[in-house]
Amino acid sequence: MDVVLYTDGSRGKDGAIGYGYAVYQDGRTQTRGFGRLRIAEVFDAEAEGVRHGLRAALRGRMPPSSRDALLEAREAAALRAVSFEWIPGHEGIPGNEHADQLAKQGSKQDPPVPAPRPTAAGVRRIAKRRAEKAFSA
């Protein structure tokens, strides 16, 4: 009875960042979810997809940051038979395509309220944009 978790992150046309996950068991979707992040990058969304997907699959607690999400994933691997495998995107793998659609749907949601703590990558992106704007003015 293997459980397979597919996750993805996506940047929408307006720059919004979303995550998605789909939990499969015996080839069928057991649960799925998506959401939007503020002040984040696509990698952050992918980590959020892992975090929320693991939570849904394992019914565990949810840590406050994407770094903690990866640590939680390692802890889960130590407690259960969990393995991580990168798969190429947009190659027609059904679970991955499902997670991709969910991540895109997440990027179209209203921003979360209250706003979660911004990631370091998100803060760097905003600082870079502001510096470029100030320089070009």
CSV table of C-alpha atoms in Angstrom, one decimal:
chain,number,residue,atom,x,y,z
A,1,MET,CA,0.0,0.0,0.0
A,2,ASP,CA,2.3,2.7,-1.2
A,3,VAL,CA,1.3,6.3,-0.9
A,4,VAL,CA,2.7,8.7,-3.5
A,5,LEU,CA,2.8,12.4,-3.1
A,6,TYR,CA,3.2,14.7,-6.1
A,7,THR,CA,4.0,18.4,-5.5
A,8,ASP,CA,4.6,21.4,-7.6
A,9,GLY,CA,5.1,25.2,-7.4
A,10,SER,CA,4.1,27.7,-10.1
A,11,ARG,CA,4.4,31.4,-10.9
A,12,GLY,CA,1.3,32.9,-12.5
A,13,LYS,CA,1.4,35.5,-15.3
A,14,ASP,CA,0.9,38.2,-12.7
A,15,GLY,CA,3.9,36.9,-10.7
A,16,ALA,CA,1.7,35.2,-8.0
A,17,ILE,CA,3.3,32.1,-6.5
A,18,GLY,CA,1.2,29.0,-5.9
A,19,TYR,CA,1.8,25.4,-4.7
A,20,GLY,CA,-0.2,22.2,-5.2
A,21,TYR,CA,0.0,18.7,-4.0
A,22,ALA,CA,-1.9,15.4,-4.8
A,23,VAL,CA,-1.7,12.3,-2.6
A,24,TYR,CA,-2.2,9.0,-4.4
A,25,GLN,CA,-2.7,5.5,-3.1
A,26,ASP,CA,-3.3,2.5,-5.3
A,27,GLY,CA,-3.3,4.8,-8.3
A,28,ARG,CA,-6.2,6.9,-7.0
A,29,THR,CA,-6.2,10.5,-5.6
A,30,GLN,CA,-6.8,10.3,-1.9
A,31,THR,CA,-6.5,14.0,-1.2
A,32,ARG,CA,-5.2,17.2,-2.9
A,33,GLY,CA,-4.7,20.8,-2.1
A,34,PHE,CA,-3.3,24.1,-3.2
A,35,GLY,CA,-2.6,27.6,-2.0
A,36,ARG,CA,-0.9,30.9,-2.7
A,37,LEU,CA,2.1,32.4,-1.1
A,38,ARG,CA,3.2,36.0,-0.5
A,39,ILE,CA,6.7,37.2,-1.0
A,40,ALA,CA,8.1,33.9,-2.2
A,41,GLU,CA,9.8,32.1,-5.1
A,42,VAL,CA,8.7,29.0,-6.9
A,43,PHE,CA,11.1,26.8,-4.9
A,44,ASP,CA,9.4,28.1,-1.7
A,45,ALA,CA,6.1,27.0,-3.2
A,46,GLU,CA,7.5,23.6,-4.0
A,47,ALA,CA,8.6,23.2,-0.4
A,48,GLU,CA,5.2,24.3,0.8
A,49,GLY,CA,3.6,21.7,-1.5
A,50,VAL,CA,5.9,19.1,0.2
A,51,ARG,CA,5.0,20.4,3.6
A,52,HIS,CA,1.2,20.5,3.1
A,53,GLY,CA,1.2,17.2,1.1
A,54,LEU,CA,3.2,15.4,3.9
A,55,ARG,CA,0.8,16.8,6.4
A,56,ALA,CA,-2.2,15.6,4.5
A,57,ALA,CA,-0.6,12.2,3.9
A,58,LEU,CA,0.8,11.6,7.4
A,59,ARG,CA,-1.6,13.8,9.4
A,60,GLY,CA,1.3,15.4,11.2
A,61,ARG,CA,1.9,18.9,12.5
A,62,MET,CA,2.7,21.8,10.2
A,63,PRO,CA,6.0,23.7,10.8
A,64,PRO,CA,6.2,27.4,10.2
A,65,SER,CA,8.8,27.7,7.4
A,66,SER,CA,9.8,26.0,4.2
A,67,ARG,CA,13.2,25.1,5.7
A,68,ASP,CA,11.3,23.3,8.5
A,69,ALA,CA,9.2,21.6,5.9
A,70,LEU,CA,12.3,20.0,4.4
A,71,LEU,CA,13.5,19.0,7.9
A,72,GLU,CA,10.0,17.5,8.6
A,73,ALA,CA,10.3,15.5,5.4
A,74,ARG,CA,13.6,14.1,6.5
A,75,GLU,CA,12.1,13.2,9.9
A,76,ALA,CA,9.2,11.5,8.2
A,77,ALA,CA,11.6,9.5,6.1
A,78,ALA,CA,13.4,8.3,9.2
A,79,LEU,CA,10.1,7.2,10.8
A,80,ARG,CA,8.5,5.6,7.8
A,81,ALA,CA,9.5,4.1,4.5
A,82,VAL,CA,9.6,7.4,2.7
A,83,SER,CA,11.7,8.1,-0.4
A,84,PHE,CA,12.1,11.3,-2.5
A,85,GLU,CA,12.4,11.2,-6.2
A,86,TRP,CA,12.7,14.0,-8.7
A,87,ILE,CA,10.7,13.6,-11.8
A,88,PRO,CA,10.8,15.8,-14.9
A,89,GLY,CA,7.9,18.2,-15.2
A,90,HIS,CA,5.6,18.4,-18.2
A,91,GLU,CA,6.3,14.8,-19.3
A,92,GLY,CA,2.8,13.5,-19.0
A,93,ILE,CA,3.2,11.8,-15.7
A,94,PRO,CA,-0.4,12.0,-14.4
A,95,GLY,CA,0.2,12.7,-10.7
A,96,ASN,CA,2.8,15.4,-11.6
A,97,GLU,CA,0.5,17.0,-14.1
A,98,HIS,CA,-2.3,17.0,-11.5
A,99,ALA,CA,0.0,18.7,-9.0
A,100,ASP,CA,1.0,21.2,-11.7
A,101,GLN,CA,-2.6,22.1,-12.3
A,102,LEU,CA,-3.2,22.5,-8.6
A,103,ALA,CA,-0.2,24.8,-8.2
A,104,LYS,CA,-1.5,27.0,-11.1
A,105,GLN,CA,-4.9,27.1,-9.4
A,106,GLY,CA,-3.2,28.1,-6.1
A,107,SER,CA,-1.4,31.0,-7.8
A,108,LYS,CA,-4.8,32.4,-8.8
A,109,GLN,CA,-6.2,32.4,-5.3
A,110,ASP,CA,-6.5,35.5,-3.2
A,111,PRO,CA,-3.4,36.2,-1.1
A,112,PRO,CA,-3.4,34.4,2.3
A,113,VAL,CA,-4.5,36.4,5.3
A,114,PRO,CA,-2.7,36.9,7.6
A,115,ALA,CA,0.4,36.9,5.4
A,116,PRO,CA,2.9,34.2,6.3
A,117,ARG,CA,6.4,35.2,7.1
A,118,PRO,CA,8.2,36.1,3.8
A,119,THR,CA,11.0,33.8,2.7
A,120,ALA,CA,14.6,35.1,2.2
A,121,ALA,CA,14.4,34.5,-1.5
A,122,GLY,CA,11.2,36.5,-1.7
A,123,VAL,CA,12.7,39.4,0.3
A,124,ARG,CA,15.7,39.4,-2.0
A,125,ARG,CA,13.5,39.6,-5.1
A,126,ILE,CA,11.6,42.6,-3.7
A,127,ALA,CA,14.8,44.4,-2.7
A,128,LYS,CA,16.2,43.8,-6.1
A,129,ARG,CA,13.0,45.2,-7.8
A,130,ARG,CA,13.0,48.3,-5.6
A,131,ALA,CA,16.7,48.9,-6.2
A,132,GLU,CA,16.2,48.6,-10.0
A,133,LYS,CA,13.2,50.9,-9.8
A,134,ALA,CA,15.1,53.5,-7.8
A,135,PHE,CA,18.0,53.3,-10.2
A,136,SER,CA,15.9,53.8,-13.3
A,137,ALA,CA,13.9,56.7,-11.8
